[in-house]
PDB file of C-alpha atoms in Angstrom:
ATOM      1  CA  UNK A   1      58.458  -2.974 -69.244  1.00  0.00           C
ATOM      2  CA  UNK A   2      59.702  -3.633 -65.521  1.00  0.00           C
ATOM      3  CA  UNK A   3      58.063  -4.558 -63.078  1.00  0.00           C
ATOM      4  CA  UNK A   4      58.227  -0.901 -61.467  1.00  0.00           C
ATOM      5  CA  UNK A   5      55.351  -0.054 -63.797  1.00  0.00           C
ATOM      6  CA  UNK A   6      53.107  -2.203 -62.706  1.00  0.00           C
ATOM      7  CA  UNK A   7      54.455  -1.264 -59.201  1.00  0.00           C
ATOM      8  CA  UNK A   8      53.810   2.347 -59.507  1.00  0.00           C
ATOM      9  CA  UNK A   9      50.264   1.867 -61.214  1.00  0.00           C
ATOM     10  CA  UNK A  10      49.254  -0.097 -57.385  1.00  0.00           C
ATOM     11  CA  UNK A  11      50.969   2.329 -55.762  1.00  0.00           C
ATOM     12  CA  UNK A  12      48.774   5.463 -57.242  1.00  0.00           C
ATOM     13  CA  UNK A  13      45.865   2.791 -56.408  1.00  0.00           C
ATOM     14  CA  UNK A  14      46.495   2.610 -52.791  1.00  0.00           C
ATOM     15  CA  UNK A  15      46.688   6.068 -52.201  1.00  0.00           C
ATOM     16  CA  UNK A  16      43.776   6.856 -54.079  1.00  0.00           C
ATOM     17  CA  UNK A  17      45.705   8.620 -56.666  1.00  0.00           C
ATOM     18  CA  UNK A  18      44.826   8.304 -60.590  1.00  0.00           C
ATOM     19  CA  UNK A  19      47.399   6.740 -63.060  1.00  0.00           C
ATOM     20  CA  UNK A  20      47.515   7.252 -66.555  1.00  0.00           C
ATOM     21  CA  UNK A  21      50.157   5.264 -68.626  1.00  0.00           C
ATOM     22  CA  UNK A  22      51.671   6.204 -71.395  1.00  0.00           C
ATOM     23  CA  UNK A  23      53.171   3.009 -74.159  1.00  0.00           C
ATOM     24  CA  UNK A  24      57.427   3.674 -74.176  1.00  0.00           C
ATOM     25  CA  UNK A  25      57.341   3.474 -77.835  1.00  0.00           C
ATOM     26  CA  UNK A  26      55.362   6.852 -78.073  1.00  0.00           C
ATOM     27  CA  UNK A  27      57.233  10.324 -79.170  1.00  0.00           C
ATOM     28  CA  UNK A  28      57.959  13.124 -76.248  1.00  0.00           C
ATOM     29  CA  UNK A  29      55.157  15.274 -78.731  1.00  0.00           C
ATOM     30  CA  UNK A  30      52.064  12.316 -77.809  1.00  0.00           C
ATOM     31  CA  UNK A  31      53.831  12.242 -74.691  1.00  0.00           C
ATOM     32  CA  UNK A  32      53.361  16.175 -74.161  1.00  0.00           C
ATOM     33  CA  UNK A  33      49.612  15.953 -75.529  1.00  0.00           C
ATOM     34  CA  UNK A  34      48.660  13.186 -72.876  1.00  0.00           C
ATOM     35  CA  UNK A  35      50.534  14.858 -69.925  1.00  0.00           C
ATOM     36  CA  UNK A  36      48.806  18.519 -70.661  1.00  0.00           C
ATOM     37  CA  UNK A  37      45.143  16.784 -70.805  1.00  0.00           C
ATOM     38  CA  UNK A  38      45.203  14.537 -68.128  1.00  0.00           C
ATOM     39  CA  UNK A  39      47.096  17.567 -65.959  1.00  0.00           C
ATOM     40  CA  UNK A  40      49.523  15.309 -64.222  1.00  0.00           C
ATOM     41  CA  UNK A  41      51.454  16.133 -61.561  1.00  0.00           C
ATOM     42  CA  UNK A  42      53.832  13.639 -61.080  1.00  0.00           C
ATOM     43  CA  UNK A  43      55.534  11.531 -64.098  1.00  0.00           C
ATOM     44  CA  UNK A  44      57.232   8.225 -63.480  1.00  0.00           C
ATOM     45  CA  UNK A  45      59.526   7.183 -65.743  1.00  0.00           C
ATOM     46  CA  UNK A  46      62.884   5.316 -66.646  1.00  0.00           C
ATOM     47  CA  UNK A  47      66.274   6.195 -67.614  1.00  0.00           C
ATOM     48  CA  UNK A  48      65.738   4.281 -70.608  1.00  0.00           C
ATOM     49  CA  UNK A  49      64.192   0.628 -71.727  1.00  0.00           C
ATOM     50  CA  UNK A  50      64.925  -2.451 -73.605  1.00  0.00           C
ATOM     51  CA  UNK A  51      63.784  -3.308 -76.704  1.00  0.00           C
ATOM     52  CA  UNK A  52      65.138  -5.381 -79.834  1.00  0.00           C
ATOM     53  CA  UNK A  53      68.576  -5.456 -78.053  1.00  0.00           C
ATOM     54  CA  UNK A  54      68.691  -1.386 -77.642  1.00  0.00           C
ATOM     55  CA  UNK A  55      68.245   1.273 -75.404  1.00  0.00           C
ATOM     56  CA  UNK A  56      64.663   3.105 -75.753  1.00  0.00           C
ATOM     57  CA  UNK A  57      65.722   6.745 -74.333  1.00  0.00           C
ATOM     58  CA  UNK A  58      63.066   6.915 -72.038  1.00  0.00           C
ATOM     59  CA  UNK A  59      64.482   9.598 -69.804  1.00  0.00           C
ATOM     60  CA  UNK A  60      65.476  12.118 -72.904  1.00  0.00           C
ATOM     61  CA  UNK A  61      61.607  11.357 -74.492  1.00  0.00           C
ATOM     62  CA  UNK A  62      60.047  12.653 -71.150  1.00  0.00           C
ATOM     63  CA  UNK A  63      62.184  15.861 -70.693  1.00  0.00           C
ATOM     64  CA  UNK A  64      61.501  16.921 -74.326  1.00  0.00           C
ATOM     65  CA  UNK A  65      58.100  16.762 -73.605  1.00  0.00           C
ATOM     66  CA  UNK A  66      58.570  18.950 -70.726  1.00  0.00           C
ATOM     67  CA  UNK A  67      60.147  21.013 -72.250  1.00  0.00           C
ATOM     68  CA  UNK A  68      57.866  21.530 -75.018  1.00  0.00           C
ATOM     69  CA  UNK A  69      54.972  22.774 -71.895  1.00  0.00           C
ATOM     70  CA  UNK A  70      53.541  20.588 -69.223  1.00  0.00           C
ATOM     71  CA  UNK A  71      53.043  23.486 -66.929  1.00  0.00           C
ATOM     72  CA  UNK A  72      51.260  21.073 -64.445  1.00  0.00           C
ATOM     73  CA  UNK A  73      54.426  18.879 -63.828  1.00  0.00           C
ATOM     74  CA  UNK A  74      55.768  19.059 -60.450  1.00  0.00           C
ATOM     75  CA  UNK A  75      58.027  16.125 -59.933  1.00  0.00           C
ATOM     76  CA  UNK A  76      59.677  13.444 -62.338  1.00  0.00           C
ATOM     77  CA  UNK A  77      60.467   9.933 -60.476  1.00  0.00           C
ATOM     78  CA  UNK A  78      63.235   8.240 -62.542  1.00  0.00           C
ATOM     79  CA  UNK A  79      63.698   4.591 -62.300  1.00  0.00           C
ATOM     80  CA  UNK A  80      67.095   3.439 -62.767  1.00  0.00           C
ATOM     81  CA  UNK A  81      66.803   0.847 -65.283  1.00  0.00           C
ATOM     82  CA  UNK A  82      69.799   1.015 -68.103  1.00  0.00           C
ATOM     83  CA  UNK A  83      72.511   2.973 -65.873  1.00  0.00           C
ATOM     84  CA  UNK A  84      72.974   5.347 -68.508  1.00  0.00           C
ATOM     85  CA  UNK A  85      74.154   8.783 -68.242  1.00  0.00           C
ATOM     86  CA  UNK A  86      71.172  11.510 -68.688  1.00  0.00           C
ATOM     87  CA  UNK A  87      70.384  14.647 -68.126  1.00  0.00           C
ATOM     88  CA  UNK A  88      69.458  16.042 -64.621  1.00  0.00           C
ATOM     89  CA  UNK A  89      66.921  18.284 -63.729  1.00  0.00           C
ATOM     90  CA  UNK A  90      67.581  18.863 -59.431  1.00  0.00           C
ATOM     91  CA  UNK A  91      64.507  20.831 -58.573  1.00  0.00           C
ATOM     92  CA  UNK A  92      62.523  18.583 -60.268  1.00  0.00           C
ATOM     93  CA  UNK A  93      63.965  14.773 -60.883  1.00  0.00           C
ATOM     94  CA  UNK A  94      64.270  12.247 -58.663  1.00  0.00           C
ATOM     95  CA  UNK A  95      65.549   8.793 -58.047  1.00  0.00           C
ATOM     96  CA  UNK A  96      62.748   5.951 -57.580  1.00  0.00           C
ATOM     97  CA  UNK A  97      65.408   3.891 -55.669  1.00  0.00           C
ATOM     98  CA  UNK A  98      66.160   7.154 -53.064  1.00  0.00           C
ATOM     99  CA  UNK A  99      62.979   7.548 -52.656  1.00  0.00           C
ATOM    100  CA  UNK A 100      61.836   4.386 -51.535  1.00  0.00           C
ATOM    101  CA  UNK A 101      64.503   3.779 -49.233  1.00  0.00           C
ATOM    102  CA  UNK A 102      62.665   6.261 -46.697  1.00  0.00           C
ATOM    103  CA  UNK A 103      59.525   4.785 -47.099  1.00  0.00           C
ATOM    104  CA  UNK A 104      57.378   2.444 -44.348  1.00  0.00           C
ATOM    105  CA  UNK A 105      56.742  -0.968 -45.332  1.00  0.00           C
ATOM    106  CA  UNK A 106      53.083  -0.490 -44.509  1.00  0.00           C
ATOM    107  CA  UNK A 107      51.204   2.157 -46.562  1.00  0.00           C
ATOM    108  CA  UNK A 108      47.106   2.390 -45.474  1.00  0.00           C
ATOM    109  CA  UNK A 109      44.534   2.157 -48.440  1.00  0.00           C
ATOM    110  CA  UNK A 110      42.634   5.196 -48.916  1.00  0.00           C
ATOM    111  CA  UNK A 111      39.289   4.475 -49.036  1.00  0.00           C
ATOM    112  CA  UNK A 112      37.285   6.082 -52.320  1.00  0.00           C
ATOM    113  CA  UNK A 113      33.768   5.570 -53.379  1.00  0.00           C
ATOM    114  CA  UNK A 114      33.338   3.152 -56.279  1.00  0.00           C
ATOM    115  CA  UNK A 115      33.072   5.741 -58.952  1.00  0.00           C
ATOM    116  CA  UNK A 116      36.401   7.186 -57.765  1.00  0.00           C
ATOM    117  CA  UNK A 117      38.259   7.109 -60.979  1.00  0.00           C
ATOM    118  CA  UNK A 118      40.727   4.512 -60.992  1.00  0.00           C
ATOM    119  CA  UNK A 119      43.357   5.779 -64.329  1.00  0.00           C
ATOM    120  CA  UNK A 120      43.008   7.470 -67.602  1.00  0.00           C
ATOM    121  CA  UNK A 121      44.083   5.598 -70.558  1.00  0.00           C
ATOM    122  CA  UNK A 122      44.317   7.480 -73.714  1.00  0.00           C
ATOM    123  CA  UNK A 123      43.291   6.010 -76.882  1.00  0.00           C
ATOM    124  CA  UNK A 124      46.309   5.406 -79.730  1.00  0.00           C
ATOM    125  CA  UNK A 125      45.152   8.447 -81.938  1.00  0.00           C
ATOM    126  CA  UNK A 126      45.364   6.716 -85.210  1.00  0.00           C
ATOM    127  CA  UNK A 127      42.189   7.513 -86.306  1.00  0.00           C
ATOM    128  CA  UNK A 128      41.939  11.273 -84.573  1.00  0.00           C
ATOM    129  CA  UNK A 129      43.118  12.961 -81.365  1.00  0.00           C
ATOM    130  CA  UNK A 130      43.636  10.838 -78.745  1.00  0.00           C
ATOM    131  CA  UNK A 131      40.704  10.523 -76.081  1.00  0.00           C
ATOM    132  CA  UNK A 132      40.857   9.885 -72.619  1.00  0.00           C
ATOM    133  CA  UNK A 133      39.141   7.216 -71.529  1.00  0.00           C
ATOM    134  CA  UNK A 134      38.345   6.585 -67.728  1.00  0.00           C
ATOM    135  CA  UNK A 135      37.778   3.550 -65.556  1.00  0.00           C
ATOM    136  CA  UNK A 136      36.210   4.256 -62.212  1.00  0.00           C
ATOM    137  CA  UNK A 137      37.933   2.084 -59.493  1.00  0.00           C
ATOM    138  CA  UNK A 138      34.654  -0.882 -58.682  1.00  0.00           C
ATOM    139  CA  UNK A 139      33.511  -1.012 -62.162  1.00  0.00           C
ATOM    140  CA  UNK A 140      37.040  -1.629 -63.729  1.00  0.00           C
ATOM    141  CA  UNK A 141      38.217  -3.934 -60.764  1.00  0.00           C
ATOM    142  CA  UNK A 142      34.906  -5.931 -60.391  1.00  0.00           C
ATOM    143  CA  UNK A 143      35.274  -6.877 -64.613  1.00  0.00           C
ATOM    144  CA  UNK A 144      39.107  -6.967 -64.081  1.00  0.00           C
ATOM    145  CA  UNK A 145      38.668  -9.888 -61.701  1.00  0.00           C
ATOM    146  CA  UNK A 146      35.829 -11.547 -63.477  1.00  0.00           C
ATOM    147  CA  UNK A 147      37.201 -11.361 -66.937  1.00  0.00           C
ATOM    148  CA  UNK A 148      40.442 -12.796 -65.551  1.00  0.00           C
ATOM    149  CA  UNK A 149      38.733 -15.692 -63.430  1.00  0.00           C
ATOM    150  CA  UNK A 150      36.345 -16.716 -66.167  1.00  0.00           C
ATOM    151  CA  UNK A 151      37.688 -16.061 -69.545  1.00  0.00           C
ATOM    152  CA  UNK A 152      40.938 -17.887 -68.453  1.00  0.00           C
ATOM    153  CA  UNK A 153      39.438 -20.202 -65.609  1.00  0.00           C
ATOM    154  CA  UNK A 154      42.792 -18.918 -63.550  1.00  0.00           C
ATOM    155  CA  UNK A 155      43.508 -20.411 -60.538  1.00  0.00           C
ATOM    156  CA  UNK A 156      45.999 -19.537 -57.555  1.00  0.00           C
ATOM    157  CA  UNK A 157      48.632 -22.182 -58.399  1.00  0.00           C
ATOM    158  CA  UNK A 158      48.613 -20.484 -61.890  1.00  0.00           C
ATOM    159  CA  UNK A 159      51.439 -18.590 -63.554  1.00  0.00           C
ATOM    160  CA  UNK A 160      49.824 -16.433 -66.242  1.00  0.00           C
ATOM    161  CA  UNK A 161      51.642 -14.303 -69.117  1.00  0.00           C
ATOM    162  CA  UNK A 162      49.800 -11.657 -71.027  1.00  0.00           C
ATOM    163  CA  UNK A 163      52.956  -9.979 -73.082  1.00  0.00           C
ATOM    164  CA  UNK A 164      50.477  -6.809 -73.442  1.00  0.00           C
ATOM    165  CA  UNK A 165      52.443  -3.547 -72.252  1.00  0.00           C
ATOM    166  CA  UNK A 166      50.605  -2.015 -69.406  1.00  0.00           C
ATOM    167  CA  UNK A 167      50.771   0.912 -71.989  1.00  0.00           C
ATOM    168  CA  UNK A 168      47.304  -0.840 -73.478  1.00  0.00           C
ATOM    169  CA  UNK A 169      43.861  -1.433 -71.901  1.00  0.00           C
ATOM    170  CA  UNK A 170      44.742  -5.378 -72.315  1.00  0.00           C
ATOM    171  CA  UNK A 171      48.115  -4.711 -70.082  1.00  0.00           C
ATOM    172  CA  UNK A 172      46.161  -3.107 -67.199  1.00  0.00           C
ATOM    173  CA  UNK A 173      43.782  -5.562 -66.895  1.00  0.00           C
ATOM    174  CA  UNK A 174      45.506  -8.736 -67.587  1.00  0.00           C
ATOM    175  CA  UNK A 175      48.785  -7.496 -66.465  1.00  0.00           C
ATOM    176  CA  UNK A 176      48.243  -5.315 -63.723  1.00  0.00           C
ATOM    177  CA  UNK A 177      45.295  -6.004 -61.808  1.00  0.00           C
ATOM    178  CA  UNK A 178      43.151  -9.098 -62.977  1.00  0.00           C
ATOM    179  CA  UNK A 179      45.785 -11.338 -62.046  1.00  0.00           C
ATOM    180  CA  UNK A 180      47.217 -10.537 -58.713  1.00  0.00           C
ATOM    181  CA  UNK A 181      43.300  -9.741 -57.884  1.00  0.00           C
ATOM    182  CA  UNK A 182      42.509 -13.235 -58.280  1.00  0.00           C
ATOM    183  CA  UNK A 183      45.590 -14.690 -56.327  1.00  0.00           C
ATOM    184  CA  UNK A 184      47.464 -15.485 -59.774  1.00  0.00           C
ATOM    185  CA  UNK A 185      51.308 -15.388 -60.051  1.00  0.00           C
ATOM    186  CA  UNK A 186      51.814 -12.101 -63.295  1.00  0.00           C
ATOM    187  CA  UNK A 187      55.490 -12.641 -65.315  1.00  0.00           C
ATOM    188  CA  UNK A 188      56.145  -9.790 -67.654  1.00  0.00           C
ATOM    189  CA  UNK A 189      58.913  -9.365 -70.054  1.00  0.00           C
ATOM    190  CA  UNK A 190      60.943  -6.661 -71.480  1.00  0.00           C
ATOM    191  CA  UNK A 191      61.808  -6.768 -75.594  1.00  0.00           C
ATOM    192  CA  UNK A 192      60.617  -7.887 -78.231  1.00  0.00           C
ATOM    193  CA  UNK A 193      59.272 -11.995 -79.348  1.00  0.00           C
ATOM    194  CA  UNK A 194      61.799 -12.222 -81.582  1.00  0.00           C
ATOM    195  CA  UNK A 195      64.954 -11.193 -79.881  1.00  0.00           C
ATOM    196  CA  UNK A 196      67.632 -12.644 -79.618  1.00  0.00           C
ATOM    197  CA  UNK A 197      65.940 -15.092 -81.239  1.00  0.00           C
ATOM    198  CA  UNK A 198      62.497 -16.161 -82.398  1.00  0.00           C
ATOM    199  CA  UNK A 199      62.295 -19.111 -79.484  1.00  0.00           C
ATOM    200  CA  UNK A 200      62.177 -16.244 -76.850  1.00  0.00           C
ATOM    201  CA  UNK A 201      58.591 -16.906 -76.065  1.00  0.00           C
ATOM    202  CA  UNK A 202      58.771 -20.364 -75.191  1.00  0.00           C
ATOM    203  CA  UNK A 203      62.222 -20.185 -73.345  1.00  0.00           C
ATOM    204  CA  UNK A 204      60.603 -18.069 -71.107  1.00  0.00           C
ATOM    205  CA  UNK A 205      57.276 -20.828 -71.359  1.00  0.00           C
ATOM    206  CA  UNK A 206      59.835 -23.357 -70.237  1.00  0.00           C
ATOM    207  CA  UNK A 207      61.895 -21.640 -67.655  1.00  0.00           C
ATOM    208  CA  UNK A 208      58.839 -19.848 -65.398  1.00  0.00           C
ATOM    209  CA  UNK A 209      56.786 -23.032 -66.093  1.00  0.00           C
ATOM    210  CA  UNK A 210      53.730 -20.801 -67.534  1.00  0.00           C
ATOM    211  CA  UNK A 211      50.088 -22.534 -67.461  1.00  0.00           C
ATOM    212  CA  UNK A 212      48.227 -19.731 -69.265  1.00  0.00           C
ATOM    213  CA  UNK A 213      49.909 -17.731 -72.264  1.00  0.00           C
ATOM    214  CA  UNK A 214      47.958 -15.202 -73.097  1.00  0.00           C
ATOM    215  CA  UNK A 215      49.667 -13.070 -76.170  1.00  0.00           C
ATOM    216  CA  UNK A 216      47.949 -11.345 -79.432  1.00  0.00           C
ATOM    217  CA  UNK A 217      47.921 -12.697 -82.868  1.00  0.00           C
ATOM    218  CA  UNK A 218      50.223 -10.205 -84.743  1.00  0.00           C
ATOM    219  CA  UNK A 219      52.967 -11.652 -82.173  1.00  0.00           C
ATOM    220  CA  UNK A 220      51.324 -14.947 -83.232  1.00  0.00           C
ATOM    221  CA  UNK A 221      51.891 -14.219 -87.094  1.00  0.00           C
ATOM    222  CA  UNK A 222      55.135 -12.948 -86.522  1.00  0.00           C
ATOM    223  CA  UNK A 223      56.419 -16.479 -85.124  1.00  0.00           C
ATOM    224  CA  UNK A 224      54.531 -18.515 -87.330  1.00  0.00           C
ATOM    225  CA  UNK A 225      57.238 -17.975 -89.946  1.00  0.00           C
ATOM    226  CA  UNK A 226      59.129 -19.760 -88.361  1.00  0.00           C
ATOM    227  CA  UNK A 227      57.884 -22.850 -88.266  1.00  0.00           C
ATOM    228  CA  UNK A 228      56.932 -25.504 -85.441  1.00  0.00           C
ATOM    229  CA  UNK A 229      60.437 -27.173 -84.942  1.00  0.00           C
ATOM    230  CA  UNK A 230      61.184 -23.949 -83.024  1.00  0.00           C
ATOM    231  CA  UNK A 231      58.780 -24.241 -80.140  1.00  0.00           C
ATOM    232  CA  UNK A 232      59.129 -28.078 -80.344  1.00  0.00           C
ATOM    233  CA  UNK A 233      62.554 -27.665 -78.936  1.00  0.00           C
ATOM    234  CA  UNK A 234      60.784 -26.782 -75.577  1.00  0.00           C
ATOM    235  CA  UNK A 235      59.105 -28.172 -72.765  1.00  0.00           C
ATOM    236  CA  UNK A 236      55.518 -26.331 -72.584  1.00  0.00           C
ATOM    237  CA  UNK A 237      53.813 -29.299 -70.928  1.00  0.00           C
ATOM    238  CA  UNK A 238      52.748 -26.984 -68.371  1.00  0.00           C
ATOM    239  CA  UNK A 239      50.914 -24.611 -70.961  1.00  0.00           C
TER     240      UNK A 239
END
């Protein structure tokens, strides 16, 4: 997860456009299903990822999928993230980092009604098909902000770290809105908790000087195994 994701969801924002993300780790088949319901037009995605010290073959995932259907598909932006070599569709693929290069600075909100919807987020189909679920843009934003404000009593001067991907429900909202709503200063990371080694978390506690960590409980469990003399070796004071 790059920052570029949470960049493109505020960009389909501003222009009044409706995002739908889709979690890296899925296959180009849930991929496929997701893309054909929603009827995208545009997908935004990377070379390839980072995770558990390899590459997640982002790039090959999403043209298997369209290759499998996704009739609706006009355009695929590719981020350059790894630098790898992949395959290259011309009249349809794209460069994110061409693209923006001719774009103003300045880029007018369009104005939408409240119930304009805001994104699509598809449930994880583990217990049946997956269903679309759809946040208008008011209702989402107003809980976004108060969720964020109250449940965490954030602050301006706070840095905040939810290690949700923006794949979830809990990435959107405490990743890539609630936060920068209220003023707050987002980190993300890319990988995994436990790579290269299980003090990853609070390295990157220590370094960014993080006042609210907000992560879930099987990350919890995983690091618990540990032991405490791991995170001792830090400085959290400003947790």
């Amino acid at each position: 997860m790059t920052p570029e994701a949470v960049i493109a969801m505020q960009a389909c924002a501003r222009i009044g456009a409706i995002h739908s993300v889709v979690f890296g780790g899925f296959s180009a088949e849930s991929l496929k299903d997701r893309i054909e319901d929603a009827g995208a037009r545009v997908l935004i995605t990377a070379d390839g990822g980072f995770r558990g010290g390899k590459i997640v073959e982002l790039k090959q995932a999403a043209d298997l999928a369209l290759s499998k259907g996704c009739p609706s598909i006009e355009q695929t932006i590719v981020f350059q993230r790894t630098g790898q070599t992949i395959a290259w569709h011309p009249e349809r693929d794209l460069w994110w980092h061409e693209i923006i290069n001719n774009q103003a600075e300045q880029c007018e909100p369009e104005w939408v009604e409240s119930e304009h919807p805001l994104f699509l987020l598809y449930t994880s189909g583990s217990t049946g098909k997956p269903k679309g679920i759809q946040h208008s843009t008011a209702g989402y934003l107003l809980n976004a902000i108060v969720t964020t404000q109250w449940v965490f009593d954030m602050r301006e001067s706070d840095i905040f770290w939810c290690t949700a991907d923006v794949g979830w429900i809990t990435g959107h909202t405490y990743v890539a809105y609630g936060p920068l709503a209220v003023g707050a200063t987002a980190l993300i990371y890319e990988g995994a908790p436990t790579v290269p080694d299980a003090g990853r978390f609070w390295d990157i506690c220590q370094r960014h000087q993080v006042s609210i960590f907000y992560t879930a409980p099987t990350a919890i469990r995983a690091l618990m195994k540990f032991g405490d003399a791991i995170p001792a070796r830090y400085d959290l004071s400003a947790l």
